[in-house]
CSV table of C-alpha atoms in Angstrom, one decimal:
chain,number,residue,atom,x,y,z
A,880,MET,CA,-25.3,-15.6,-11.3
A,881,ALA,CA,-27.3,-16.2,-8.4
A,882,THR,CA,-27.3,-15.3,-4.1
A,883,GLY,CA,-29.3,-16.8,-1.5
A,884,ASP,CA,-29.5,-18.2,1.7
A,885,ASP,CA,-25.9,-19.3,3.9
A,886,GLY,CA,-24.2,-17.4,1.4
A,887,ASP,CA,-25.1,-19.2,-1.2
A,888,ILE,CA,-23.7,-17.4,-4.6
A,889,TYR,CA,-24.1,-19.8,-8.1
A,890,THR,CA,-22.6,-19.1,-11.6
A,891,SER,CA,-24.0,-20.5,-14.8
A,892,ASP,CA,-23.0,-20.8,-18.3
A,893,GLU,CA,-26.7,-21.9,-19.6
A,894,SER,CA,-25.4,-25.3,-19.0
A,895,THR,CA,-23.9,-25.4,-15.9
A,896,CYS,CA,-25.0,-24.2,-12.5
A,897,THR,CA,-21.9,-23.7,-9.7
A,898,LYS,CA,-21.5,-22.6,-6.7
A,899,ARG,CA,-19.1,-20.3,-5.9
A,900,THR,CA,-17.0,-19.7,-2.5
A,901,SER,CA,-18.2,-16.7,-0.7
A,902,GLY,CA,-16.5,-17.2,2.6
A,903,THR,CA,-19.6,-15.9,4.7
A,904,THR,CA,-22.9,-18.3,5.8
A,905,VAL,CA,-25.2,-15.6,6.2
A,906,GLU,CA,-28.4,-15.1,3.9
A,907,LEU,CA,-27.5,-13.0,1.1
A,908,ASN,CA,-30.4,-10.4,0.1
A,909,GLU,CA,-29.4,-8.7,-3.4
A,910,LEU,CA,-27.0,-8.8,-6.7
A,911,ILE,CA,-25.8,-5.8,-8.2
A,912,HIS,CA,-24.1,-4.9,-11.1
A,913,GLY,CA,-22.4,-1.8,-12.7
A,914,ASN,CA,-18.4,-0.4,-13.4
A,915,SER,CA,-17.8,-4.1,-14.2
A,916,THR,CA,-18.2,-4.6,-10.6
A,917,PHE,CA,-20.8,-7.1,-8.8
A,918,VAL,CA,-21.8,-6.0,-5.9
A,919,SER,CA,-23.8,-9.2,-3.4
A,920,ILE,CA,-25.0,-7.2,0.3
A,921,GLY,CA,-26.9,-9.1,2.3
A,922,ASP,CA,-27.5,-9.6,6.7
A,923,ASN,CA,-25.2,-8.4,9.6
A,924,GLY,CA,-24.0,-5.9,6.9
A,925,THR,CA,-22.3,-8.5,4.9
A,926,ILE,CA,-20.9,-6.6,0.9
A,927,LEU,CA,-18.9,-9.1,-1.2
A,928,THR,CA,-17.8,-7.9,-4.6
A,929,SER,CA,-16.0,-9.9,-7.7
A,930,SER,CA,-15.0,-9.0,-11.2
A,931,GLY,CA,-16.4,-12.0,-13.0
A,932,GLY,CA,-18.4,-14.0,-9.8
A,933,THR,CA,-15.9,-16.9,-10.0
A,934,THR,CA,-13.7,-15.2,-6.7
A,935,TRP,CA,-15.6,-12.6,-4.4
A,936,THR,CA,-14.1,-10.6,-1.8
A,937,ALA,CA,-15.7,-9.6,1.7
A,938,ARG,CA,-15.7,-5.3,2.0
A,939,THR,CA,-16.2,-3.5,5.4
A,940,SER,CA,-20.2,-1.7,4.9
A,941,GLY,CA,-19.2,0.5,8.6
A,942,THR,CA,-22.8,-1.2,9.5
A,943,SER,CA,-23.6,-4.4,10.9
A,944,ASN,CA,-27.7,-3.6,10.4
A,945,LYS,CA,-29.1,-6.1,7.2
A,946,LEU,CA,-29.2,-4.9,3.8
A,947,TYR,CA,-31.8,-6.0,1.7
A,948,GLY,CA,-31.5,-3.6,-1.4
A,949,GLY,CA,-29.3,-2.3,-3.7
A,950,ALA,CA,-29.0,-0.4,-7.2
A,951,TYR,CA,-25.8,1.1,-9.0
A,952,GLY,CA,-26.4,4.7,-10.3
A,953,ASN,CA,-25.3,8.0,-10.8
A,954,SER,CA,-21.3,6.0,-10.8
A,955,GLN,CA,-22.3,5.1,-7.1
A,956,PHE,CA,-23.3,1.5,-5.5
A,957,VAL,CA,-26.0,2.2,-2.6
A,958,ALA,CA,-27.4,-0.5,-0.6
A,959,VAL,CA,-30.4,0.1,1.8
A,960,GLY,CA,-31.6,-1.4,5.0
A,961,ALA,CA,-32.4,-2.2,8.3
A,962,SER,CA,-33.2,1.2,10.1
A,963,GLY,CA,-33.2,3.1,7.5
A,964,THR,CA,-29.3,2.2,6.2
A,965,ILE,CA,-28.2,4.0,3.5
A,966,GLN,CA,-24.5,2.8,2.7
A,967,SER,CA,-22.8,4.2,-0.8
A,968,SER,CA,-19.8,3.5,-2.5
A,969,SER,CA,-18.1,4.6,-6.4
A,970,ASN,CA,-15.7,1.5,-6.4
A,971,GLY,CA,-17.7,-1.4,-4.1
A,972,ILE,CA,-14.7,-1.8,-2.3
A,973,THR,CA,-14.8,1.2,0.4
A,974,TRP,CA,-18.6,1.8,1.9
A,975,THR,CA,-19.7,5.1,3.4
A,976,THR,CA,-22.9,5.0,5.5
A,977,ASN,CA,-25.3,8.2,5.1
A,978,ASP,CA,-27.3,9.6,7.8
A,979,THR,CA,-30.6,10.5,6.3
A,980,GLY,CA,-32.2,11.3,10.1
A,981,VAL,CA,-35.0,8.0,8.8
A,982,THR,CA,-35.7,4.4,11.3
A,983,THR,CA,-37.6,2.2,8.9
A,984,TYR,CA,-36.4,0.1,7.0
A,985,PHE,CA,-35.8,0.2,3.3
A,986,TYR,CA,-36.4,-2.9,1.4
A,987,GLY,CA,-35.8,-1.8,-2.4
A,988,ILE,CA,-33.7,0.8,-4.3
A,989,THR,CA,-33.4,1.8,-8.1
A,990,TYR,CA,-31.8,4.8,-10.2
A,991,GLY,CA,-33.6,6.5,-12.8
A,992,ASN,CA,-33.6,10.3,-14.7
A,993,SER,CA,-31.0,11.0,-12.4
A,994,ILE,CA,-33.5,10.2,-8.8
A,995,TRP,CA,-32.9,7.5,-7.0
A,996,VAL,CA,-36.0,6.0,-5.2
A,997,ILE,CA,-36.4,4.2,-2.3
A,998,VAL,CA,-39.6,1.6,-1.0
A,999,GLY,CA,-39.8,0.1,2.5
A,1000,LYS,CA,-41.8,-0.8,5.4
A,1001,ASP,CA,-45.1,0.3,5.7
A,1002,GLY,CA,-45.5,2.2,2.1
A,1003,TYR,CA,-42.4,3.9,2.6
A,1004,ILE,CA,-40.7,5.7,-0.3
A,1005,TYR,CA,-38.2,8.7,-0.5
A,1006,THR,CA,-36.9,10.0,-3.4
A,1007,SER,CA,-33.1,11.4,-3.7
A,1008,SER,CA,-30.8,13.2,-5.8
A,1009,ASP,CA,-27.7,12.3,-3.9
A,1010,GLU,CA,-28.1,9.5,-1.7
A,1011,GLU,CA,-27.9,11.8,1.6
A,1012,THR,CA,-31.2,14.0,1.7
A,1013,ILE,CA,-34.3,11.7,0.9
A,1014,THR,CA,-37.5,13.1,0.3
A,1015,SER,CA,-40.7,11.1,2.0
A,1016,ARG,CA,-43.6,10.7,-1.0
A,1017,THR,CA,-47.4,9.5,-0.5
A,1018,SER,CA,-47.2,5.9,-1.7
A,1019,GLY,CA,-51.0,5.0,-0.7
A,1020,THR,CA,-50.5,2.1,1.2
A,1021,THR,CA,-49.5,1.2,4.2
A,1022,GLN,CA,-48.3,-3.0,3.3
A,1023,LYS,CA,-44.6,-3.0,2.8
A,1024,LEU,CA,-43.5,-1.9,-0.4
A,1025,ARG,CA,-39.9,-3.9,-1.2
A,1026,ARG,CA,-38.8,-3.5,-4.5
A,1027,VAL,CA,-38.6,-0.6,-7.3
A,1028,PHE,CA,-37.4,-0.8,-10.9
A,1029,TYR,CA,-37.0,2.5,-13.1
A,1030,LYS,CA,-38.1,1.7,-16.6
A,1031,GLU,CA,-36.7,3.5,-19.3
């Protein structure tokens, strides 16, 4: 499965690639899977969900900010984006805005070892154990950090 510009969503069965109807024309920036649910996030606070990848449903995110990164962990979907946006959901359908007081751009997030790690603009790194309270960490760079992964 792949997402991209103009609301494009594609699925593949290893021999054929099929374009799916997303119901949006905004850029889709991330694709998350967890608890038998696919979640695609993007510009204008766009959040779409699907159980199998063929039919997509728009969800209310509670923000109009761009959502750049997302992850699934600790039975939660978490999306991060512009102006310090952090959205969370236990089911992908109902989303909560988590106000951290941080206004930088968050580009990527991962979960591992009971900790969320968020990266963003100007080399910012934050950690959280609960998706709400975040702690700033020193990265040693002022460059944008776009993606982060946890390796077990």
